[in-house]
mmCIF file of N, CA and C in Angstrom:
data_model
loop_
_atom_site.group_PDB
_atom_site.id
_atom_site.type_symbol
_atom_site.label_atom_id
_atom_site.label_comp_id
_atom_site.label_asym_id
_atom_site.label_seq_id
_atom_site.Cartn_x
_atom_site.Cartn_y
_atom_site.Cartn_z
ATOM 1 N N MET T 1 -6.945 -29.232 -23.055
ATOM 2 C CA MET T 1 -5.917 -28.304 -22.910
ATOM 3 C C MET T 1 -4.580 -28.819 -22.580
ATOM 4 N N ASN T 2 -3.426 -28.503 -23.270
ATOM 5 C CA ASN T 2 -2.201 -28.946 -22.601
ATOM 6 C C ASN T 2 -1.749 -28.013 -21.509
ATOM 7 N N LYS T 3 -0.891 -29.058 -20.608
ATOM 8 C CA LYS T 3 -0.865 -28.457 -19.096
ATOM 9 C C LYS T 3 0.184 -27.237 -19.248
ATOM 10 N N LYS T 4 1.155 -27.115 -20.022
ATOM 11 C CA LYS T 4 1.865 -25.899 -20.123
ATOM 12 C C LYS T 4 1.071 -24.607 -20.600
ATOM 13 N N ILE T 5 0.214 -24.693 -21.178
ATOM 14 C CA ILE T 5 -0.692 -23.726 -21.666
ATOM 15 C C ILE T 5 -1.866 -23.288 -20.402
ATOM 16 N N ILE T 6 -2.209 -24.425 -19.780
ATOM 17 C CA ILE T 6 -2.819 -24.130 -18.433
ATOM 18 C C ILE T 6 -2.010 -23.295 -17.565
ATOM 19 N N ALA T 7 -0.920 -23.662 -17.319
ATOM 20 C CA ALA T 7 0.187 -23.282 -16.154
ATOM 21 C C ALA T 7 0.405 -21.810 -16.926
ATOM 22 N N ALA T 8 0.747 -21.537 -18.305
ATOM 23 C CA ALA T 8 0.792 -20.235 -18.572
ATOM 24 C C ALA T 8 -0.071 -19.340 -18.176
ATOM 25 N N ILE T 9 -1.430 -19.730 -18.705
ATOM 26 C CA ILE T 9 -2.654 -18.880 -18.205
ATOM 27 C C ILE T 9 -2.748 -18.707 -17.040
ATOM 28 N N ILE T 10 -2.606 -19.666 -15.903
ATOM 29 C CA ILE T 10 -2.677 -19.382 -14.621
ATOM 30 C C ILE T 10 -1.376 -18.347 -13.984
ATOM 31 N N LEU T 11 -0.290 -18.481 -14.634
ATOM 32 C CA LEU T 11 0.810 -17.500 -14.384
ATOM 33 C C LEU T 11 0.344 -16.001 -14.661
ATOM 34 N N LEU T 12 -0.207 -15.855 -15.955
ATOM 35 C CA LEU T 12 -0.589 -14.682 -16.424
ATOM 36 C C LEU T 12 -1.518 -14.122 -15.556
ATOM 37 N N ALA T 13 -2.345 -14.982 -15.205
ATOM 38 C CA ALA T 13 -3.746 -14.421 -14.080
ATOM 39 C C ALA T 13 -3.119 -13.932 -13.182
ATOM 40 N N ILE T 14 -1.831 -14.642 -12.310
ATOM 41 C CA ILE T 14 -1.322 -13.971 -11.030
ATOM 42 C C ILE T 14 -0.670 -13.095 -11.249
ATOM 43 N N ILE T 15 -0.101 -12.740 -12.545
ATOM 44 C CA ILE T 15 0.854 -11.461 -12.641
ATOM 45 C C ILE T 15 -0.066 -10.270 -12.864
ATOM 46 N N LEU T 16 -1.247 -10.470 -13.488
ATOM 47 C CA LEU T 16 -2.412 -9.448 -13.963
ATOM 48 C C LEU T 16 -2.801 -9.088 -12.671
ATOM 49 N N VAL T 17 -3.184 -10.062 -11.661
ATOM 50 C CA VAL T 17 -3.994 -9.780 -10.339
ATOM 51 C C VAL T 17 -2.984 -8.978 -9.420
ATOM 52 N N ALA T 18 -1.605 -9.262 -9.550
ATOM 53 C CA ALA T 18 -0.411 -8.689 -9.028
ATOM 54 C C ALA T 18 -0.295 -6.960 -9.590
ATOM 55 N N VAL T 19 -0.116 -6.861 -10.705
ATOM 56 C CA VAL T 19 -0.359 -5.986 -11.301
ATOM 57 C C VAL T 19 -1.399 -4.612 -10.729
ATOM 58 N N VAL T 20 -2.458 -5.290 -10.891
ATOM 59 C CA VAL T 20 -3.908 -4.529 -10.857
ATOM 60 C C VAL T 20 -4.049 -4.279 -9.452
ATOM 61 N N THR T 21 -3.498 -5.021 -8.211
ATOM 62 C CA THR T 21 -3.813 -4.668 -7.015
ATOM 63 C C THR T 21 -2.548 -4.281 -6.096
ATOM 64 N N CYS T 22 -1.545 -3.636 -6.805
ATOM 65 C CA CYS T 22 -0.160 -3.317 -6.559
ATOM 66 C C CYS T 22 -0.691 -1.930 -5.430
ATOM 67 N N PRO T 23 -0.158 -2.019 -4.361
ATOM 68 C CA PRO T 23 -0.549 -0.799 -3.414
ATOM 69 C C PRO T 23 0.015 0.292 -3.835
ATOM 70 N N GLY T 24 -0.480 1.790 -3.664
ATOM 71 C CA GLY T 24 -0.076 2.888 -3.961
ATOM 72 C C GLY T 24 0.525 3.431 -2.786
ATOM 73 N N LYS T 25 0.857 4.606 -3.171
ATOM 74 C CA LYS T 25 1.718 5.754 -1.755
ATOM 75 C C LYS T 25 0.963 5.573 -0.619
ATOM 76 N N GLN T 26 -0.374 6.064 -0.746
ATOM 77 C CA GLN T 26 -1.393 6.296 0.410
ATOM 78 C C GLN T 26 -1.509 4.999 1.076
ATOM 79 N N ALA T 27 -1.489 3.961 0.410
ATOM 80 C CA ALA T 27 -1.766 2.753 1.306
ATOM 81 C C ALA T 27 -0.577 2.563 1.961
ATOM 82 N N HIS T 28 0.819 2.830 1.641
ATOM 83 C CA HIS T 28 1.944 2.378 2.433
ATOM 84 C C HIS T 28 2.214 3.539 3.464
ATOM 85 N N GLN T 29 1.561 4.945 2.984
ATOM 86 C CA GLN T 29 1.490 5.758 4.136
ATOM 87 C C GLN T 29 0.741 5.231 5.234
ATOM 88 N N ASP T 30 -0.582 4.904 5.336
ATOM 89 C CA ASP T 30 -1.692 4.414 6.257
ATOM 90 C C ASP T 30 -1.013 3.428 6.838
ATOM 91 N N ALA T 31 -0.342 2.489 6.372
ATOM 92 C CA ALA T 31 0.296 1.153 6.917
ATOM 93 C C ALA T 31 1.387 1.740 7.870
ATOM 94 N N VAL T 32 2.318 2.534 7.053
ATOM 95 C CA VAL T 32 3.538 2.942 8.112
ATOM 96 C C VAL T 32 2.778 3.563 9.460
ATOM 97 N N ILE T 33 1.846 4.585 9.257
ATOM 98 C CA ILE T 33 1.426 5.238 10.040
ATOM 99 C C ILE T 33 0.618 4.618 11.409
ATOM 100 N N ALA T 34 -0.090 3.565 10.983
ATOM 101 C CA ALA T 34 -0.895 2.842 11.843
ATOM 102 C C ALA T 34 -0.007 1.798 12.325
ATOM 103 N N GLU T 35 1.167 1.254 12.035
ATOM 104 C CA GLU T 35 2.220 0.647 12.611
ATOM 105 C C GLU T 35 3.004 1.496 13.538
ATOM 106 N N MET T 36 3.393 2.619 13.150
ATOM 107 C CA MET T 36 3.844 3.436 13.804
ATOM 108 C C MET T 36 3.242 4.124 15.167
ATOM 109 N N ASN T 37 1.839 4.669 14.933
ATOM 110 C CA ASN T 37 1.129 4.586 16.076
ATOM 111 C C ASN T 37 1.024 3.637 17.008
ATOM 112 N N SER T 38 0.690 2.332 16.507
ATOM 113 C CA SER T 38 0.703 1.224 17.458
ATOM 114 C C SER T 38 2.081 1.135 18.390
ATOM 115 N N ALA T 39 3.144 1.369 17.498
ATOM 116 C CA ALA T 39 4.439 1.227 18.301
ATOM 117 C C ALA T 39 4.456 2.546 19.392
ATOM 118 N N VAL T 40 4.267 3.503 19.148
ATOM 119 C CA VAL T 40 4.248 4.465 20.163
ATOM 120 C C VAL T 40 3.254 4.335 21.237
ATOM 121 N N LYS T 41 2.235 3.855 21.075
ATOM 122 C CA LYS T 41 1.047 3.756 21.999
ATOM 123 C C LYS T 41 1.684 2.567 22.916
ATOM 124 N N HIS T 42 2.355 1.526 22.276
ATOM 125 C CA HIS T 42 2.875 0.537 22.993
ATOM 126 C C HIS T 42 4.045 0.762 23.879
ATOM 127 N N ALA T 43 4.920 1.941 23.484
ATOM 128 C CA ALA T 43 6.114 2.221 23.919
ATOM 129 C C ALA T 43 5.727 3.293 25.095
ATOM 130 N N LEU T 44 4.782 4.066 24.985
ATOM 131 C CA LEU T 44 4.161 4.876 26.012
ATOM 132 C C LEU T 44 3.703 4.170 27.234
ATOM 133 N N ASN T 45 2.811 3.172 26.880
ATOM 134 C CA ASN T 45 2.252 2.380 27.863
ATOM 135 C C ASN T 45 3.174 1.204 28.243
ATOM 136 N N ASP T 46 4.246 0.840 27.738
ATOM 137 C CA ASP T 46 4.961 -0.252 28.297
ATOM 138 C C ASP T 46 6.030 -0.040 29.522
ATOM 139 N N ASN T 47 5.258 -0.038 30.629
ATOM 140 C CA ASN T 47 5.819 0.122 31.984
ATOM 141 C C ASN T 47 5.105 -0.927 32.801
ATOM 142 N N ASP T 48 5.309 -0.961 34.155
ATOM 143 C CA ASP T 48 4.899 -1.967 35.307
ATOM 144 C C ASP T 48 3.406 -1.637 35.549
ATOM 145 N N SER T 49 3.104 -0.480 35.742
ATOM 146 C CA SER T 49 1.914 -0.107 35.859
ATOM 147 C C SER T 49 0.736 -0.697 35.220
ATOM 148 N N THR T 50 -0.564 -1.059 35.817
ATOM 149 C CA THR T 50 -1.800 -1.639 34.890
ATOM 150 C C THR T 50 -2.283 -0.376 34.435
ATOM 151 N N GLU T 51 -3.166 -0.332 33.697
ATOM 152 C CA GLU T 51 -4.214 0.641 33.381
ATOM 153 C C GLU T 51 -4.990 1.086 34.260
ATOM 154 N N GLN T 52 -5.488 0.194 35.389
ATOM 155 C CA GLN T 52 -6.138 1.187 36.495
ATOM 156 C C GLN T 52 -5.088 1.915 37.201
ATOM 157 N N GLU T 53 -3.892 1.504 37.294
ATOM 158 C CA GLU T 53 -2.942 2.154 38.420
ATOM 159 C C GLU T 53 -2.534 3.640 37.529
ATOM 160 N N LYS T 54 -2.864 3.734 36.439
ATOM 161 C CA LYS T 54 -2.203 4.917 35.894
ATOM 162 C C LYS T 54 -3.216 6.094 35.933
ATOM 163 N N SER T 55 -2.514 7.074 36.350
ATOM 164 C CA SER T 55 -3.511 8.379 36.610
ATOM 165 C C SER T 55 -3.985 9.125 35.181
ATOM 166 N N ASP T 56 -4.860 9.911 35.331
ATOM 167 C CA ASP T 56 -5.550 10.660 34.443
ATOM 168 C C ASP T 56 -4.550 11.548 33.802
ATOM 169 N N LEU T 57 -3.715 12.014 34.368
ATOM 170 C CA LEU T 57 -2.457 12.740 33.666
ATOM 171 C C LEU T 57 -1.788 11.901 32.793
ATOM 172 N N GLU T 58 -1.115 10.568 33.244
ATOM 173 C CA GLU T 58 -0.402 9.790 32.449
ATOM 174 C C GLU T 58 -1.260 9.501 31.069
ATOM 175 N N LYS T 59 -2.355 8.946 31.206
ATOM 176 C CA LYS T 59 -3.517 8.393 30.336
ATOM 177 C C LYS T 59 -3.469 9.693 29.127
ATOM 178 N N GLY T 60 -3.767 11.112 29.725
ATOM 179 C CA GLY T 60 -3.646 12.287 29.086
ATOM 180 C C GLY T 60 -2.541 12.555 28.307
ATOM 181 N N PHE T 61 -1.246 12.323 28.623
ATOM 182 C CA PHE T 61 -0.089 12.591 28.015
ATOM 183 C C PHE T 61 0.102 11.384 27.147
ATOM 184 N N ALA T 62 0.045 10.024 27.155
ATOM 185 C CA ALA T 62 0.098 9.198 26.033
ATOM 186 C C ALA T 62 -0.855 9.566 24.931
ATOM 187 N N ALA T 63 -2.201 9.809 25.349
ATOM 188 C CA ALA T 63 -2.928 10.143 24.263
ATOM 189 C C ALA T 63 -2.523 11.542 23.300
ATOM 190 N N LEU T 64 -1.864 12.518 24.334
ATOM 191 C CA LEU T 64 -1.444 13.866 23.315
ATOM 192 C C LEU T 64 -0.317 13.270 22.561
ATOM 193 N N GLY T 65 0.659 12.379 23.108
ATOM 194 C CA GLY T 65 1.845 11.862 22.685
ATOM 195 C C GLY T 65 1.488 11.404 21.453
ATOM 196 N N THR T 66 0.511 10.148 21.361
ATOM 197 C CA THR T 66 0.053 9.432 20.123
ATOM 198 C C THR T 66 -0.407 10.620 19.123
ATOM 199 N N MET T 67 -1.238 11.481 19.338
ATOM 200 C CA MET T 67 -1.528 12.275 18.305
ATOM 201 C C MET T 67 -0.493 13.020 17.903
ATOM 202 N N PHE T 68 0.329 13.761 18.758
ATOM 203 C CA PHE T 68 1.541 14.511 18.295
ATOM 204 C C PHE T 68 2.298 13.611 17.150
ATOM 205 N N VAL T 69 2.690 12.332 17.354
ATOM 206 C CA VAL T 69 3.476 11.526 16.511
ATOM 207 C C VAL T 69 2.669 11.434 15.243
ATOM 208 N N GLN T 70 1.322 10.920 15.327
ATOM 209 C CA GLN T 70 0.529 10.872 13.987
ATOM 210 C C GLN T 70 0.564 11.897 13.316
ATOM 211 N N LYS T 71 0.245 13.041 13.852
ATOM 212 C CA LYS T 71 0.476 14.540 12.866
ATOM 213 C C LYS T 71 1.864 14.680 12.201
ATOM 214 N N ALA T 72 2.820 14.242 12.839
ATOM 215 C CA ALA T 72 4.334 14.566 12.672
ATOM 216 C C ALA T 72 4.367 13.329 11.431
ATOM 217 N N LEU T 73 4.073 12.398 11.687
ATOM 218 C CA LEU T 73 4.463 11.146 11.034
ATOM 219 C C LEU T 73 3.337 11.382 9.599
ATOM 220 N N GLU T 74 2.490 11.899 9.416
ATOM 221 C CA GLU T 74 1.627 12.271 8.469
ATOM 222 C C GLU T 74 2.145 13.360 7.569
ATOM 223 N N ALA T 75 2.722 14.453 8.362
ATOM 224 C CA ALA T 75 3.261 15.529 7.363
ATOM 225 C C ALA T 75 4.494 15.101 6.959
ATOM 226 N N THR T 76 5.321 14.089 7.722
ATOM 227 C CA THR T 76 6.694 13.669 7.300
ATOM 228 C C THR T 76 6.697 12.919 5.933
ATOM 229 N N LEU T 77 5.817 11.874 6.089
ATOM 230 C CA LEU T 77 5.708 10.940 5.023
ATOM 231 C C LEU T 77 5.155 11.328 4.052
ATOM 232 N N GLU T 78 4.334 12.411 4.122
ATOM 233 C CA GLU T 78 3.650 12.971 2.890
ATOM 234 C C GLU T 78 4.882 13.635 1.830
ATOM 235 N N TYR T 79 5.486 14.101 2.525
ATOM 236 C CA TYR T 79 6.454 14.863 1.485
ATOM 237 C C TYR T 79 7.913 13.917 1.361
ATOM 238 N N ASN T 80 8.192 13.139 2.395
ATOM 239 C CA ASN T 80 9.555 12.072 2.311
ATOM 240 C C ASN T 80 9.406 10.901 1.771
ATOM 241 N N LEU T 81 8.238 10.120 2.033
ATOM 242 C CA LEU T 81 7.911 8.840 1.620
ATOM 243 C C LEU T 81 8.255 8.716 0.233
ATOM 244 N N GLU T 82 9.254 7.791 0.010
ATOM 245 C CA GLU T 82 9.523 7.634 -1.749
ATOM 246 C C GLU T 82 8.732 6.246 -2.268
ATOM 247 N N LEU T 83 8.019 6.147 -2.796
ATOM 248 C CA LEU T 83 7.405 4.912 -3.640
ATOM 249 C C LEU T 83 7.943 4.299 -4.792
ATOM 250 N N ASN T 84 8.427 3.068 -4.754
ATOM 251 C CA ASN T 84 9.200 2.358 -5.570
ATOM 252 C C ASN T 84 8.255 1.482 -6.131
ATOM 253 N N ASN T 85 7.645 1.674 -7.427
ATOM 254 C CA ASN T 85 6.635 0.463 -7.976
ATOM 255 C C ASN T 85 7.358 -0.215 -9.074
ATOM 256 N N TYR T 86 7.370 -1.600 -8.455
ATOM 257 C CA TYR T 86 8.050 -2.553 -9.589
ATOM 258 C C TYR T 86 6.991 -3.404 -10.444
ATOM 259 N N PHE T 87 5.629 -2.715 -10.722
ATOM 260 C CA PHE T 87 3.993 -3.294 -11.053
ATOM 261 C C PHE T 87 3.862 -4.555 -10.251
ATOM 262 N N LEU T 88 4.552 -5.476 -9.990
ATOM 263 C CA LEU T 88 4.015 -6.825 -9.557
ATOM 264 C C LEU T 88 4.160 -6.479 -7.867
ATOM 265 N N PHE T 89 4.759 -5.738 -7.259
ATOM 266 C CA PHE T 89 5.044 -5.221 -5.662
ATOM 267 C C PHE T 89 5.359 -3.567 -5.947
ATOM 268 N N SER T 90 5.255 -3.467 -4.625
ATOM 269 C CA SER T 90 5.665 -1.984 -4.393
ATOM 270 C C SER T 90 6.444 -1.957 -3.162
ATOM 271 N N THR T 91 7.357 -0.940 -2.891
ATOM 272 C CA THR T 91 8.037 -0.690 -1.699
ATOM 273 C C THR T 91 7.956 0.751 -1.321
ATOM 274 N N SER T 92 8.169 1.134 -0.117
ATOM 275 C CA SER T 92 8.087 2.475 0.524
ATOM 276 C C SER T 92 9.540 2.591 1.289
ATOM 277 N N SER T 93 10.305 3.793 1.073
ATOM 278 C CA SER T 93 11.358 4.025 1.615
ATOM 279 C C SER T 93 11.372 5.391 2.001
ATOM 280 N N ILE T 94 12.485 5.759 2.794
ATOM 281 C CA ILE T 94 12.718 7.271 3.706
ATOM 282 C C ILE T 94 13.837 7.333 3.708
ATOM 283 N N GLU T 95 14.513 8.455 3.567
ATOM 284 C CA GLU T 95 15.884 8.849 3.441
ATOM 285 C C GLU T 95 16.275 9.061 4.852
ATOM 286 N N THR T 96 16.963 8.782 5.502
ATOM 287 C CA THR T 96 17.365 9.006 6.611
ATOM 288 C C THR T 96 18.911 9.191 7.104
ATOM 289 N N GLY T 97 19.268 10.390 7.025
ATOM 290 C CA GLY T 97 20.771 10.808 7.213
ATOM 291 C C GLY T 97 21.159 10.626 5.714
ATOM 292 N N ASP T 98 22.249 9.813 5.588
ATOM 293 C CA ASP T 98 22.877 9.100 4.371
ATOM 294 C C ASP T 98 22.427 7.828 4.309
ATOM 295 N N GLU T 99 21.629 7.380 4.533
ATOM 296 C CA GLU T 99 20.939 6.011 4.077
ATOM 297 C C GLU T 99 19.497 5.930 3.743
ATOM 298 N N LYS T 100 19.184 4.855 3.099
ATOM 299 C CA LYS T 100 17.707 4.731 2.662
ATOM 300 C C LYS T 100 17.312 3.694 3.530
ATOM 301 N N GLN T 101 16.005 3.782 4.165
ATOM 302 C CA GLN T 101 15.638 2.726 4.990
ATOM 303 C C GLN T 101 13.990 2.381 4.474
ATOM 304 N N THR T 102 13.930 0.969 4.304
ATOM 305 C CA THR T 102 12.987 0.703 3.472
ATOM 306 C C THR T 102 11.722 0.496 4.662
ATOM 307 N N LEU T 103 10.679 0.971 4.539
ATOM 308 C CA LEU T 103 9.501 0.841 5.563
ATOM 309 C C LEU T 103 8.205 0.024 5.343
ATOM 310 N N SER T 104 8.193 -0.487 4.179
ATOM 311 C CA SER T 104 7.243 -1.269 3.588
ATOM 312 C C SER T 104 7.200 -1.815 2.498
ATOM 313 N N ILE T 105 6.434 -3.013 2.469
ATOM 314 C CA ILE T 105 6.533 -3.690 1.021
ATOM 315 C C ILE T 105 5.111 -3.977 0.817
ATOM 316 N N GLY T 106 4.485 -3.906 -0.471
ATOM 317 C CA GLY T 106 3.235 -3.732 -0.763
ATOM 318 C C GLY T 106 2.985 -4.985 -1.732
ATOM 319 N N VAL T 107 2.161 -5.791 -1.869
ATOM 320 C CA VAL T 107 1.938 -7.118 -3.133
ATOM 321 C C VAL T 107 0.286 -7.483 -2.542
ATOM 322 N N PHE T 108 -0.302 -7.476 -3.682
ATOM 323 C CA PHE T 108 -1.543 -8.147 -3.863
ATOM 324 C C PHE T 108 -2.438 -7.590 -2.916
ATOM 325 N N GLY T 109 -2.434 -5.997 -2.988
ATOM 326 C CA GLY T 109 -3.666 -5.246 -2.108
ATOM 327 C C GLY T 109 -2.936 -5.197 -0.683
ATOM 328 N N HIS T 110 -1.921 -5.498 -0.103
ATOM 329 C CA HIS T 110 -1.424 -5.675 1.264
ATOM 330 C C HIS T 110 -0.189 -4.896 1.439
ATOM 331 N N VAL T 111 -0.154 -4.385 2.418
ATOM 332 C CA VAL T 111 1.149 -3.581 2.894
ATOM 333 C C VAL T 111 1.670 -4.221 4.045
ATOM 334 N N PHE T 112 2.953 -4.487 4.223
ATOM 335 C CA PHE T 112 3.450 -5.069 5.076
ATOM 336 C C PHE T 112 4.870 -4.357 5.521
ATOM 337 N N THR T 113 4.791 -3.643 6.720
ATOM 338 C CA THR T 113 5.331 -3.047 7.187
ATOM 339 C C THR T 113 7.295 -3.576 7.488
ATOM 340 N N THR T 114 8.143 -2.876 7.493
ATOM 341 C CA THR T 114 9.625 -3.842 7.636
ATOM 342 C C THR T 114 10.441 -3.487 8.851
ATOM 343 N N PHE T 115 9.516 -2.920 9.749
ATOM 344 C CA PHE T 115 10.328 -2.339 10.938
ATOM 345 C C PHE T 115 9.486 -2.896 12.183
ATOM 346 N N ASP T 116 10.287 -2.972 13.269
ATOM 347 C CA ASP T 116 9.182 -3.737 14.695
ATOM 348 C C ASP T 116 9.364 -2.539 15.571
ATOM 349 N N ARG T 117 8.436 -2.824 16.706
ATOM 350 C CA ARG T 117 8.008 -1.741 17.608
ATOM 351 C C ARG T 117 9.354 -1.513 18.687
ATOM 352 N N ASP T 118 10.209 -2.774 18.627
ATOM 353 C CA ASP T 118 11.367 -2.474 19.344
ATOM 354 C C ASP T 118 12.345 -1.248 18.983
ATOM 355 N N ASP T 119 12.457 -1.131 17.606
ATOM 356 C CA ASP T 119 13.130 -0.368 16.983
ATOM 357 C C ASP T 119 12.640 1.105 17.345
ATOM 358 N N VAL T 120 11.382 1.160 17.053
ATOM 359 C CA VAL T 120 10.736 2.488 17.422
ATOM 360 C C VAL T 120 10.780 2.954 18.736
ATOM 361 N N LYS T 121 10.743 1.966 19.625
ATOM 362 C CA LYS T 121 10.767 2.354 21.190
ATOM 363 C C LYS T 121 12.173 2.490 21.367
ATOM 364 N N GLU T 122 13.333 2.316 20.824
ATOM 365 C CA GLU T 122 14.745 2.508 20.811
ATOM 366 C C GLU T 122 14.715 3.811 20.390
ATOM 367 N N LYS T 123 14.204 4.114 19.326
ATOM 368 C CA LYS T 123 14.325 5.574 18.460
ATOM 369 C C LYS T 123 13.857 6.684 19.640
ATOM 370 N N LEU T 124 12.517 6.281 20.032
ATOM 371 C CA LEU T 124 11.955 7.332 21.057
ATOM 372 C C LEU T 124 12.642 7.324 22.124
ATOM 373 N N ASP T 125 13.287 6.336 23.053
ATOM 374 C CA ASP T 125 14.103 6.433 24.288
ATOM 375 C C ASP T 125 15.349 7.335 23.619
ATOM 376 N N GLU T 126 16.045 7.171 22.737
ATOM 377 C CA GLU T 126 17.126 8.124 22.446
ATOM 378 C C GLU T 126 16.556 9.550 22.222
ATOM 379 N N ALA T 127 15.303 9.784 21.499
ATOM 380 C CA ALA T 127 15.115 11.007 21.193
ATOM 381 C C ALA T 127 14.605 11.809 22.593
ATOM 382 N N ILE T 128 13.833 11.119 23.448
ATOM 383 C CA ILE T 128 13.335 11.475 24.924
ATOM 384 C C ILE T 128 14.418 11.458 25.810
ATOM 385 N N GLY T 129 15.469 10.824 25.584
ATOM 386 C CA GLY T 129 16.563 10.581 26.493
ATOM 387 C C GLY T 129 16.365 9.601 27.441
ATOM 388 N N GLY T 130 15.889 8.589 27.032
ATOM 389 C CA GLY T 130 15.941 7.454 28.199
ATOM 390 C C GLY T 130 14.671 7.466 28.915
ATOM 391 N N GLY T 131 13.652 8.289 28.362
ATOM 392 C CA GLY T 131 12.490 8.304 29.725
ATOM 393 C C GLY T 131 11.412 7.326 29.335
ATOM 394 N N LEU T 132 11.284 6.508 28.442
ATOM 395 C CA LEU T 132 10.448 5.543 28.356
ATOM 396 C C LEU T 132 10.720 4.184 28.901
#
């Protein structure tokens, strides 16, 4: 076979796999919630005391905060997360005030979040009033 034909077949196969494995809205929601939960847990546990030095009350508040954030995120993302499917890949975004923020990019069955833990920690600090 001609090298150009083989290259075209391989390219079409890659495109077909990308289209078939393009993540949907639920995959984006799950990835964003998992990353946010991880960020919240990290922010709540990010202090100088070790795990053994924390009181049961501190551990309880951290668990309660994580559960509250997870439920609030699920409800918010269910109605406000916008999925943009470009067939080869997909993105999810949410409108915050007057701007749209991209939260994740999905390709080949995987979803990658586009925010980091430090941003989430800063937002939590602002919301709580610098308490973290």
